[in-house]
GROMACS .gro file of N, CA, C and O in nm:
model
  540
    1UNK      N    1   3.089   6.888   0.697
    1UNK     CA    2   3.046   6.969   0.586
    1UNK      C    3   3.163   6.991   0.490
    1UNK      O    4   3.270   7.032   0.529
    2UNK      N    5   3.138   6.962   0.363
    2UNK     CA    6   3.241   6.978   0.261
    2UNK      C    7   3.231   7.118   0.203
    2UNK      O    8   3.127   7.158   0.155
    3UNK      N    9   3.339   7.190   0.211
    3UNK     CA   10   3.341   7.326   0.158
    3UNK      C   11   3.403   7.322   0.019
    3UNK      O   12   3.518   7.281   0.003
    4UNK      N   13   3.325   7.362  -0.083
    4UNK     CA   14   3.375   7.362  -0.220
    4UNK      C   15   3.394   7.506  -0.267
    4UNK      O   16   3.318   7.595  -0.232
    5UNK      N   17   3.495   7.524  -0.345
    5UNK     CA   18   3.519   7.653  -0.407
    5UNK      C   19   3.428   7.665  -0.529
    5UNK      O   20   3.423   7.575  -0.612
    6UNK      N   21   3.358   7.777  -0.540
    6UNK     CA   22   3.264   7.795  -0.651
    6UNK      C   23   3.335   7.795  -0.786
    6UNK      O   24   3.277   7.760  -0.889
    7UNK      N   25   3.461   7.830  -0.789
    7UNK     CA   26   3.535   7.837  -0.914
    7UNK      C   27   3.583   7.699  -0.963
    7UNK      O   28   3.645   7.690  -1.068
    8UNK      N   29   3.553   7.594  -0.889
    8UNK     CA   30   3.591   7.459  -0.931
    8UNK      C   31   3.528   7.420  -1.065
    8UNK      O   32   3.586   7.344  -1.140
    9UNK      N   33   3.409   7.473  -1.093
    9UNK     CA   34   3.342   7.436  -1.218
    9UNK      C   35   3.416   7.488  -1.341
    9UNK      O   36   3.397   7.436  -1.450
   10UNK      N   37   3.503   7.587  -1.323
   10UNK     CA   38   3.577   7.644  -1.436
   10UNK      C   39   3.707   7.571  -1.466
   10UNK      O   40   3.773   7.605  -1.563
   11UNK      N   41   3.741   7.473  -1.384
   11UNK     CA   42   3.861   7.395  -1.414
   11UNK      C   43   3.841   7.323  -1.547
   11UNK      O   44   3.729   7.289  -1.583
   12UNK      N   45   3.949   7.297  -1.618
   12UNK     CA   46   3.935   7.223  -1.745
   12UNK      C   47   3.864   7.089  -1.722
   12UNK      O   48   3.876   7.029  -1.615
   13UNK      N   49   3.790   7.047  -1.822
   13UNK     CA   50   3.720   6.920  -1.813
   13UNK      C   51   3.820   6.807  -1.792
   13UNK      O   52   3.931   6.811  -1.845
   14UNK      N   53   3.784   6.707  -1.715
   14UNK     CA   54   3.877   6.597  -1.692
   14UNK      C   55   3.905   6.519  -1.820
   14UNK      O   56   3.823   6.515  -1.912
   15UNK      N   57   4.021   6.460  -1.825
   15UNK     CA   58   4.062   6.381  -1.941
   15UNK      C   59   3.972   6.259  -1.956
   15UNK      O   60   3.939   6.192  -1.859
   16UNK      N   61   3.933   6.233  -2.079
   16UNK     CA   62   3.857   6.112  -2.109
   16UNK      C   63   3.942   6.026  -2.201
   16UNK      O   64   4.005   6.076  -2.293
   17UNK      N   65   3.941   5.896  -2.177
   17UNK     CA   66   4.022   5.809  -2.262
   17UNK      C   67   3.970   5.810  -2.406
   17UNK      O   68   3.853   5.838  -2.432
   18UNK      N   69   4.060   5.781  -2.498
   18UNK     CA   70   4.024   5.777  -2.639
   18UNK      C   71   3.924   5.666  -2.666
   18UNK      O   72   3.926   5.561  -2.601
   19UNK      N   73   3.839   5.690  -2.764
   19UNK     CA   74   3.743   5.588  -2.806
   19UNK      C   75   3.813   5.480  -2.887
   19UNK      O   76   3.914   5.507  -2.951
   20UNK      N   77   3.756   5.362  -2.890
   20UNK     CA   78   3.810   5.261  -2.981
   20UNK      C   79   3.796   5.310  -3.125
   20UNK      O   80   3.702   5.382  -3.159
   21UNK      N   81   3.889   5.275  -3.209
   21UNK     CA   82   3.893   5.329  -3.346
   21UNK      C   83   3.766   5.302  -3.425
   21UNK      O   84   3.728   5.383  -3.510
   22UNK      N   85   3.695   5.194  -3.398
   22UNK     CA   86   3.572   5.165  -3.474
   22UNK      C   87   3.455   5.256  -3.435
   22UNK      O   88   3.356   5.268  -3.506
   23UNK      N   89   3.464   5.324  -3.321
   23UNK     CA   90   3.357   5.413  -3.277
   23UNK      C   91   3.386   5.561  -3.303
   23UNK      O   92   3.299   5.646  -3.285
   24UNK      N   93   3.507   5.592  -3.346
   24UNK     CA   94   3.548   5.731  -3.360
   24UNK      C   95   3.465   5.805  -3.464
   24UNK      O   96   3.411   5.911  -3.437
   25UNK      N   97   3.453   5.750  -3.584
   25UNK     CA   98   3.382   5.823  -3.691
   25UNK      C   99   3.238   5.857  -3.654
   25UNK      O  100   3.194   5.970  -3.671
   26UNK      N  101   3.164   5.762  -3.605
   26UNK     CA  102   3.023   5.786  -3.572
   26UNK      C  103   3.009   5.886  -3.456
   26UNK      O  104   2.926   5.978  -3.461
   27UNK      N  105   3.090   5.869  -3.353
   27UNK     CA  106   3.081   5.957  -3.237
   27UNK      C  107   3.126   6.099  -3.271
   27UNK      O  108   3.061   6.196  -3.232
   28UNK      N  109   3.237   6.112  -3.342
   28UNK     CA  110   3.289   6.244  -3.372
   28UNK      C  111   3.199   6.319  -3.468
   28UNK      O  112   3.188   6.441  -3.460
   29UNK      N  113   3.133   6.250  -3.560
   29UNK     CA  114   3.041   6.317  -3.652
   29UNK      C  115   2.927   6.382  -3.573
   29UNK      O  116   2.891   6.496  -3.596
   30UNK      N  117   2.873   6.308  -3.478
   30UNK     CA  118   2.765   6.361  -3.394
   30UNK      C  119   2.815   6.476  -3.307
   30UNK      O  120   2.749   6.579  -3.292
   31UNK      N  121   2.935   6.461  -3.251
   31UNK     CA  122   2.991   6.565  -3.164
   31UNK      C  123   3.023   6.693  -3.241
   31UNK      O  124   3.004   6.803  -3.189
   32UNK      N  125   3.070   6.680  -3.365
   32UNK     CA  126   3.100   6.799  -3.445
   32UNK      C  127   2.974   6.881  -3.470
   32UNK      O  128   2.975   7.003  -3.458
   33UNK      N  129   2.866   6.813  -3.506
   33UNK     CA  130   2.740   6.883  -3.530
   33UNK      C  131   2.690   6.947  -3.401
   33UNK      O  132   2.647   7.063  -3.401
   34UNK      N  133   2.698   6.875  -3.292
   34UNK     CA  134   2.654   6.928  -3.162
   34UNK      C  135   2.736   7.050  -3.123
   34UNK      O  136   2.680   7.152  -3.079
   35UNK      N  137   2.866   7.045  -3.139
   35UNK     CA  138   2.953   7.157  -3.105
   35UNK      C  139   2.926   7.278  -3.194
   35UNK      O  140   2.920   7.392  -3.147
   36UNK      N  141   2.906   7.254  -3.323
   36UNK     CA  142   2.880   7.364  -3.415
   36UNK      C  143   2.749   7.435  -3.379
   36UNK      O  144   2.743   7.558  -3.375
   37UNK      N  145   2.645   7.359  -3.351
   37UNK     CA  146   2.516   7.418  -3.313
   37UNK      C  147   2.526   7.493  -3.181
   37UNK      O  148   2.468   7.601  -3.164
   38UNK      N  149   2.598   7.437  -3.087
   38UNK     CA  150   2.614   7.501  -2.957
   38UNK      C  151   2.691   7.632  -2.968
   38UNK      O  152   2.650   7.735  -2.913
   39UNK      N  153   2.801   7.632  -3.039
   39UNK     CA  154   2.882   7.753  -3.056
   39UNK      C  155   2.804   7.858  -3.134
   39UNK      O  156   2.802   7.976  -3.098
   40UNK      N  157   2.737   7.817  -3.241
   40UNK     CA  158   2.658   7.911  -3.319
   40UNK      C  159   2.548   7.975  -3.235
   40UNK      O  160   2.530   8.096  -3.237
   41UNK      N  161   2.477   7.895  -3.159
   41UNK     CA  162   2.368   7.946  -3.074
   41UNK      C  163   2.423   8.038  -2.965
   41UNK      O  164   2.365   8.143  -2.936
   42UNK      N  165   2.534   8.000  -2.904
   42UNK     CA  166   2.594   8.082  -2.799
   42UNK      C  167   2.639   8.217  -2.850
   42UNK      O  168   2.611   8.320  -2.789
   43UNK      N  169   2.706   8.220  -2.965
   43UNK     CA  170   2.751   8.348  -3.018
   43UNK      C  171   2.635   8.432  -3.070
   43UNK      O  172   2.638   8.554  -3.062
   44UNK      N  173   2.531   8.368  -3.122
   44UNK     CA  174   2.411   8.444  -3.162
   44UNK      C  175   2.349   8.510  -3.039
   44UNK      O  176   2.307   8.626  -3.044
   45UNK      N  177   2.345   8.438  -2.928
   45UNK     CA  178   2.291   8.496  -2.804
   45UNK      C  179   2.380   8.610  -2.755
   45UNK      O  180   2.330   8.712  -2.706
   46UNK      N  181   2.512   8.595  -2.767
   46UNK     CA  182   2.602   8.704  -2.728
   46UNK      C  183   2.575   8.829  -2.810
   46UNK      O  184   2.573   8.940  -2.758
   47UNK      N  185   2.556   8.815  -2.939
   47UNK     CA  186   2.528   8.932  -3.021
   47UNK      C  187   2.394   8.994  -2.986
   47UNK      O  188   2.378   9.115  -2.993
   48UNK      N  189   2.300   8.913  -2.945
   48UNK     CA  190   2.170   8.966  -2.903
   48UNK      C  191   2.183   9.054  -2.779
   48UNK      O  192   2.121   9.159  -2.770
   49UNK      N  193   2.266   9.014  -2.683
   49UNK     CA  194   2.280   9.092  -2.560
   49UNK      C  195   2.387   9.200  -2.568
   49UNK      O  196   2.395   9.286  -2.481
   50UNK      N  197   2.468   9.198  -2.674
   50UNK     CA  198   2.573   9.300  -2.685
   50UNK      C  199   2.537   9.411  -2.783
   50UNK      O  200   2.579   9.525  -2.765
   51UNK      N  201   2.468   9.380  -2.887
   51UNK     CA  202   2.448   9.476  -2.995
   51UNK      C  203   2.310   9.541  -2.995
   51UNK      O  204   2.269   9.598  -3.094
   52UNK      N  205   2.238   9.534  -2.885
   52UNK     CA  206   2.103   9.588  -2.883
   52UNK      C  207   2.097   9.736  -2.844
   52UNK      O  208   1.994   9.798  -2.858
   53UNK      N  209   2.204   9.793  -2.797
   53UNK     CA  210   2.202   9.932  -2.754
   53UNK      C  211   2.181  10.028  -2.871
   53UNK      O  212   2.118  10.133  -2.856
   54UNK      N  213   2.230   9.991  -2.988
   54UNK     CA  214   2.214  10.080  -3.104
   54UNK      C  215   2.066  10.102  -3.138
   54UNK      O  216   2.030  10.206  -3.193
   55UNK      N  217   1.982  10.006  -3.106
   55UNK     CA  218   1.839  10.022  -3.129
   55UNK      C  219   1.778  10.124  -3.032
   55UNK      O  220   1.679  10.189  -3.065
   56UNK      N  221   1.835  10.137  -2.916
   56UNK     CA  222   1.781  10.228  -2.814
   56UNK      C  223   1.835  10.371  -2.828
   56UNK      O  224   1.778  10.463  -2.770
   57UNK      N  225   1.942  10.392  -2.903
   57UNK     CA  226   2.003  10.525  -2.912
   57UNK      C  227   1.906  10.633  -2.956
   57UNK      O  228   1.896  10.737  -2.890
   58UNK      N  229   1.833  10.616  -3.067
   58UNK     CA  230   1.742  10.724  -3.108
   58UNK      C  231   1.634  10.754  -3.003
   58UNK      O  232   1.599  10.870  -2.980
   59UNK      N  233   1.585  10.651  -2.938
   59UNK     CA  234   1.484  10.669  -2.835
   59UNK      C  235   1.541  10.745  -2.715
   59UNK      O  236   1.476  10.834  -2.660
   60UNK      N  237   1.662  10.710  -2.674
   60UNK     CA  238   1.724  10.780  -2.561
   60UNK      C  239   1.747  10.928  -2.592
   60UNK      O  240   1.730  11.014  -2.505
   61UNK      N  241   1.784  10.958  -2.715
   61UNK     CA  242   1.807  11.097  -2.753
   61UNK      C  243   1.673  11.172  -2.764
   61UNK      O  244   1.659  11.282  -2.710
   62UNK      N  245   1.576  11.112  -2.831
   62UNK     CA  246   1.448  11.179  -2.856
   62UNK      C  247   1.360  11.189  -2.732
   62UNK      O  248   1.307  11.294  -2.700
   63UNK      N  249   1.347  11.079  -2.658
   63UNK     CA  250   1.252  11.074  -2.547
   63UNK      C  251   1.311  11.112  -2.411
   63UNK      O  252   1.240  11.162  -2.325
   64UNK      N  253   1.437  11.081  -2.391
   64UNK     CA  254   1.497  11.103  -2.259
   64UNK      C  255   1.593  11.221  -2.254
   64UNK      O  256   1.650  11.250  -2.149
   65UNK      N  257   1.617  11.282  -2.370
   65UNK     CA  258   1.701  11.402  -2.372
   65UNK      C  259   1.849  11.377  -2.360
   65UNK      O  260   1.925  11.469  -2.328
   66UNK      N  261   1.893  11.257  -2.387
   66UNK     CA  262   2.035  11.230  -2.386
   66UNK      C  263   2.098  11.300  -2.507
   66UNK      O  264   2.035  11.317  -2.610
   67UNK      N  265   2.222  11.337  -2.493
   67UNK     CA  266   2.294  11.395  -2.606
   67UNK      C  267   2.358  11.283  -2.687
   67UNK      O  268   2.379  11.172  -2.634
   68UNK      N  269   2.392  11.310  -2.812
   68UNK     CA  270   2.465  11.208  -2.889
   68UNK      C  271   2.596  11.167  -2.821
   68UNK      O  272   2.639  11.053  -2.831
   69UNK      N  273   2.659  11.260  -2.751
   69UNK     CA  274   2.780  11.229  -2.675
   69UNK      C  275   2.754  11.130  -2.562
   69UNK      O  276   2.837  11.042  -2.535
   70UNK      N  277   2.640  11.147  -2.496
   70UNK     CA  278   2.603  11.055  -2.387
   70UNK      C  279   2.588  10.912  -2.438
   70UNK      O  280   2.646  10.820  -2.381
   71UNK      N  281   2.511  10.896  -2.544
   71UNK     CA  282   2.489  10.760  -2.595
   71UNK      C  283   2.616  10.705  -2.659
   71UNK      O  284   2.642  10.585  -2.656
   72UNK      N  285   2.699  10.794  -2.714
   72UNK     CA  286   2.828  10.750  -2.768
   72UNK      C  287   2.921  10.699  -2.659
   72UNK      O  288   2.994  10.602  -2.678
   73UNK      N  289   2.917  10.766  -2.545
   73UNK     CA  290   3.000  10.724  -2.431
   73UNK      C  291   2.958  10.584  -2.383
   73UNK      O  292   3.043  10.498  -2.361
   74UNK      N  293   2.827  10.565  -2.369
   74UNK     CA  294   2.777  10.434  -2.325
   74UNK      C  295   2.814  10.326  -2.427
   74UNK      O  296   2.863  10.220  -2.390
   75UNK      N  297   2.793  10.355  -2.555
   75UNK     CA  298   2.821  10.256  -2.659
   75UNK      C  299   2.970  10.224  -2.668
   75UNK      O  300   3.009  10.108  -2.689
   76UNK      N  301   3.055  10.325  -2.650
   76UNK     CA  302   3.199  10.300  -2.659
   76UNK      C  303   3.251  10.221  -2.540
   76UNK      O  304   3.352  10.151  -2.550
   77UNK      N  305   3.182  10.229  -2.427
   77UNK     CA  306   3.224  10.152  -2.309
   77UNK      C  307   3.223  10.003  -2.338
   77UNK      O  308   3.314   9.930  -2.297
   78UNK      N  309   3.122   9.957  -2.412
   78UNK     CA  310   3.115   9.815  -2.446
   78UNK      C  311   3.232   9.775  -2.534
   78UNK      O  312   3.297   9.673  -2.511
   79UNK      N  313   3.262   9.856  -2.635
   79UNK     CA  314   3.371   9.823  -2.727
   79UNK      C  315   3.507   9.820  -2.657
   79UNK      O  316   3.589   9.732  -2.683
   80UNK      N  317   3.528   9.916  -2.570
   80UNK     CA  318   3.655   9.921  -2.496
   80UNK      C  319   3.668   9.798  -2.406
   80UNK      O  320   3.772   9.731  -2.404
   81UNK      N  321   3.562   9.769  -2.331
   81UNK     CA  322   3.566   9.653  -2.241
   81UNK      C  323   3.581   9.523  -2.320
   81UNK      O  324   3.653   9.433  -2.279
   82UNK      N  325   3.513   9.514  -2.433
   82UNK     CA  326   3.520   9.393  -2.516
   82UNK      C  327   3.664   9.371  -2.565
   82UNK      O  328   3.715   9.259  -2.561
   83UNK      N  329   3.729   9.478  -2.609
   83UNK     CA  330   3.867   9.465  -2.656
   83UNK      C  331   3.962   9.422  -2.546
   83UNK      O  332   4.047   9.334  -2.566
   84UNK      N  333   3.950   9.483  -2.430
   84UNK     CA  334   4.037   9.446  -2.318
   84UNK      C  335   4.007   9.303  -2.274
   84UNK      O  336   4.097   9.224  -2.248
   85UNK      N  337   3.879   9.270  -2.269
   85UNK     CA  338   3.837   9.137  -2.224
   85UNK      C  339   3.886   9.028  -2.319
   85UNK      O  340   3.922   8.919  -2.274
   86UNK      N  341   3.886   9.055  -2.449
   86UNK     CA  342   3.934   8.954  -2.544
   86UNK      C  343   4.080   8.919  -2.514
   86UNK      O  344   4.120   8.804  -2.526
   87UNK      N  345   4.157   9.018  -2.476
   87UNK     CA  346   4.298   8.996  -2.446
   87UNK      C  347   4.316   8.923  -2.313
   87UNK      O  348   4.385   8.823  -2.304
   88UNK      N  349   4.251   8.973  -2.208
   88UNK     CA  350   4.269   8.918  -2.074
   88UNK      C  351   4.195   8.786  -2.057
   88UNK      O  352   4.253   8.685  -2.015
   89UNK      N  353   4.067   8.788  -2.087
   89UNK     CA  354   3.984   8.669  -2.062
   89UNK      C  355   4.011   8.557  -2.163
   89UNK      O  356   3.982   8.441  -2.135
   90UNK      N  357   4.067   8.590  -2.277
   90UNK     CA  358   4.103   8.487  -2.374
   90UNK      C  359   4.205   8.390  -2.315
   90UNK      O  360   4.196   8.268  -2.333
   91UNK      N  361   4.302   8.445  -2.242
   91UNK     CA  362   4.402   8.360  -2.178
   91UNK      C  363   4.341   8.274  -2.067
   91UNK      O  364   4.376   8.159  -2.049
   92UNK      N  365   4.247   8.332  -1.994
   92UNK     CA  366   4.182   8.258  -1.886
   92UNK      C  367   4.089   8.151  -1.943
   92UNK      O  368   4.086   8.038  -1.895
   93UNK      N  369   4.015   8.186  -2.048
   93UNK     CA  370   3.920   8.089  -2.104
   93UNK      C  371   3.990   7.969  -2.168
   93UNK      O  372   3.934   7.860  -2.172
   94UNK      N  373   4.112   7.990  -2.217
   94UNK     CA  374   4.187   7.877  -2.275
   94UNK      C  375   4.223   7.773  -2.169
   94UNK      O  376   4.249   7.658  -2.201
   95UNK      N  377   4.222   7.813  -2.044
   95UNK     CA  378   4.257   7.723  -1.934
   95UNK      C  379   4.135   7.685  -1.850
   95UNK      O  380   4.148   7.639  -1.738
   96UNK      N  381   4.016   7.708  -1.906
   96UNK     CA  382   3.893   7.683  -1.833
   96UNK      C  383   3.805   7.583  -1.907
   96UNK      O  384   3.832   7.549  -2.022
   97UNK      N  385   3.698   7.544  -1.840
   97UNK     CA  386   3.598   7.459  -1.903
   97UNK      C  387   3.506   7.550  -1.983
   97UNK      O  388   3.429   7.626  -1.925
   98UNK      N  389   3.511   7.544  -2.117
   98UNK     CA  390   3.435   7.640  -2.197
   98UNK      C  391   3.284   7.630  -2.179
   98UNK      O  392   3.213   7.728  -2.195
   99UNK      N  393   3.235   7.515  -2.144
   99UNK     CA  394   3.091   7.497  -2.124
   99UNK      C  395   3.040   7.590  -2.015
   99UNK      O  396   2.941   7.660  -2.032
  100UNK      N  397   3.108   7.596  -1.903
  100UNK     CA  398   3.065   7.680  -1.792
  100UNK      C  399   3.108   7.825  -1.810
  100UNK      O  400   3.039   7.917  -1.769
  101UNK      N  401   3.224   7.845  -1.870
  101UNK     CA  402   3.277   7.979  -1.890
  101UNK      C  403   3.185   8.061  -1.980
  101UNK      O  404   3.149   8.174  -1.949
  102UNK      N  405   3.144   8.003  -2.092
  102UNK     CA  406   3.057   8.074  -2.186
  102UNK      C  407   2.917   8.094  -2.127
  102UNK      O  408   2.857   8.201  -2.142
  103UNK      N  409   2.866   7.993  -2.060
  103UNK     CA  410   2.732   8.005  -2.000
  103UNK      C  411   2.729   8.114  -1.893
  103UNK      O  412   2.633   8.191  -1.886
  104UNK      N  413   2.834   8.125  -1.815
  104UNK     CA  414   2.840   8.229  -1.712
  104UNK      C  415   2.838   8.368  -1.775
  104UNK      O  416   2.767   8.457  -1.729
  105UNK      N  417   2.914   8.385  -1.881
  105UNK     CA  418   2.916   8.514  -1.950
  105UNK      C  419   2.781   8.550  -2.009
  105UNK      O  420   2.737   8.665  -1.999
  106UNK      N  421   2.714   8.453  -2.070
  106UNK     CA  422   2.583   8.480  -2.128
  106UNK      C  423   2.480   8.515  -2.021
  106UNK      O  424   2.400   8.609  -2.038
  107UNK      N  425   2.481   8.442  -1.912
  107UNK     CA  426   2.386   8.469  -1.804
  107UNK      C  427   2.412   8.607  -1.744
  107UNK      O  428   2.318   8.685  -1.721
  108UNK      N  429   2.539   8.639  -1.720
  108UNK     CA  430   2.572   8.770  -1.661
  108UNK      C  431   2.532   8.883  -1.757
  108UNK      O  432   2.476   8.985  -1.713
  109UNK      N  433   2.558   8.868  -1.886
  109UNK     CA  434   2.518   8.970  -1.983
  109UNK      C  435   2.367   8.986  -1.988
  109UNK      O  436   2.315   9.097  -1.998
  110UNK      N  437   2.296   8.875  -1.982
  110UNK     CA  438   2.150   8.881  -1.981
  110UNK      C  439   2.096   8.954  -1.861
  110UNK      O  440   2.004   9.035  -1.872
  111UNK      N  441   2.155   8.929  -1.744
  111UNK     CA  442   2.110   8.997  -1.622
  111UNK      C  443   2.137   9.147  -1.631
  111UNK      O  444   2.053   9.229  -1.595
  112UNK      N  445   2.253   9.184  -1.682
  112UNK     CA  446   2.285   9.326  -1.698
  112UNK      C  447   2.185   9.392  -1.793
  112UNK      O  448   2.137   9.503  -1.769
  113UNK      N  449   2.149   9.323  -1.902
  113UNK     CA  450   2.052   9.377  -1.996
  113UNK      C  451   1.915   9.396  -1.933
  113UNK      O  452   1.845   9.492  -1.963
  114UNK      N  453   1.877   9.304  -1.846
  114UNK     CA  454   1.747   9.315  -1.781
  114UNK      C  455   1.737   9.440  -1.693
  114UNK      O  456   1.632   9.504  -1.688
  115UNK      N  457   1.844   9.474  -1.626
  115UNK     CA  458   1.842   9.587  -1.533
  115UNK      C  459   1.894   9.718  -1.593
  115UNK      O  460   1.886   9.822  -1.530
  116UNK      N  461   1.943   9.712  -1.715
  116UNK     CA  462   2.003   9.830  -1.777
  116UNK      C  463   1.903   9.945  -1.790
  116UNK      O  464   1.936  10.061  -1.766
  117UNK      N  465   1.782   9.914  -1.828
  117UNK     CA  466   1.681  10.018  -1.848
  117UNK      C  467   1.636  10.088  -1.721
  117UNK      O  468   1.573  10.194  -1.727
  118UNK      N  469   1.668  10.033  -1.607
  118UNK     CA  470   1.628  10.096  -1.480
  118UNK      C  471   1.733  10.190  -1.424
  118UNK      O  472   1.709  10.254  -1.322
  119UNK      N  473   1.847  10.198  -1.489
  119UNK     CA  474   1.956  10.281  -1.437
  119UNK      C  475   1.925  10.428  -1.458
  119UNK      O  476   1.885  10.469  -1.567
  120UNK      N  477   1.947  10.511  -1.356
  120UNK     CA  478   1.902  10.651  -1.360
  120UNK      C  479   2.000  10.751  -1.422
  120UNK      O  480   1.964  10.866  -1.442
  121UNK      N  481   2.124  10.709  -1.452
  121UNK     CA  482   2.220  10.809  -1.501
  121UNK      C  483   2.307  10.751  -1.612
  121UNK      O  484   2.324  10.630  -1.624
  122UNK      N  485   2.364  10.843  -1.688
  122UNK     CA  486   2.455  10.803  -1.797
  122UNK      C  487   2.577  10.734  -1.738
  122UNK      O  488   2.627  10.637  -1.795
  123UNK      N  489   2.625  10.782  -1.625
  123UNK     CA  490   2.742  10.722  -1.562
  123UNK      C  491   2.717  10.575  -1.528
  123UNK      O  492   2.799  10.489  -1.560
  124UNK      N  493   2.604  10.546  -1.464
  124UNK     CA  494   2.572  10.407  -1.428
  124UNK      C  495   2.549  10.320  -1.552
  124UNK      O  496   2.586  10.203  -1.555
  125UNK      N  497   2.488  10.379  -1.655
  125UNK     CA  498   2.469  10.306  -1.781
  125UNK      C  499   2.603  10.271  -1.844
  125UNK      O  500   2.621  10.161  -1.896
  126UNK      N  501   2.695  10.366  -1.839
  126UNK     CA  502   2.828  10.342  -1.895
  126UNK      C  503   2.900  10.230  -1.820
  126UNK      O  504   2.959  10.141  -1.881
  127UNK      N  505   2.892  10.232  -1.689
  127UNK     CA  506   2.955  10.126  -1.608
  127UNK      C  507   2.891   9.991  -1.638
  127UNK      O  508   2.961   9.891  -1.659
  128UNK      N  509   2.758   9.988  -1.642
  128UNK     CA  510   2.688   9.862  -1.669
  128UNK      C  511   2.721   9.809  -1.808
  128UNK      O  512   2.742   9.688  -1.826
  129UNK      N  513   2.728   9.898  -1.907
  129UNK     CA  514   2.756   9.853  -2.043
  129UNK      C  515   2.902   9.810  -2.057
  129UNK      O  516   2.934   9.722  -2.137
  130UNK      N  517   2.990   9.869  -1.977
  130UNK     CA  518   3.130   9.825  -1.974
  130UNK      C  519   3.136   9.682  -1.919
  130UNK      O  520   3.204   9.596  -1.974
  131UNK      N  521   3.063   9.657  -1.810
  131UNK     CA  522   3.061   9.523  -1.751
  131UNK      C  523   3.000   9.423  -1.849
  131UNK      O  524   3.049   9.309  -1.863
  132UNK      N  525   2.897   9.464  -1.920
  132UNK     CA  526   2.836   9.378  -2.021
  132UNK      C  527   2.939   9.343  -2.129
  132UNK      O  528   2.948   9.227  -2.171
  133UNK      N  529   3.015   9.442  -2.172
  133UNK     CA  530   3.120   9.417  -2.272
  133UNK      C  531   3.228   9.325  -2.219
  133UNK      O  532   3.286   9.246  -2.294
  134UNK      N  533   3.257   9.334  -2.092
  134UNK     CA  534   3.358   9.247  -2.032
  134UNK      C  535   3.312   9.102  -2.035
  134UNK      O  536   3.388   9.012  -2.067
  135UNK      N  537   3.187   9.079  -1.997
  135UNK     CA  538   3.136   8.942  -1.996
  135UNK      C  539   3.118   8.890  -2.137
  135UNK      O  540   3.130   8.773  -2.163
   0.00000   0.00000   0.00000
């Protein structure tokens, strides 16, 4: 039985030899468009899972009796985690395979968003939103 480390997928992509000069223009043009669409879609999805709490704030205050301080605490947890994560995870992501690194973050943020509404306390919401900001 071969035992693999789950973190192997985050290793940088293996080196690929350069293309012959006559194929570079056609291949790179297609790759540039593909990369632009992928990055744009990925960051749009990140904003969808990160910036949706502001829509829930009035409802949480009006219907659930949260105070403005409560929802401010939850909202600020994401910003704090995001700032710290940009510093720490930026260094790690530069040494990783971005395809898997970004996909893992999006999936983890999506899962946190799915279960966020079931959390029973402001404290747990703050922790979950901090983790969401980290990813």
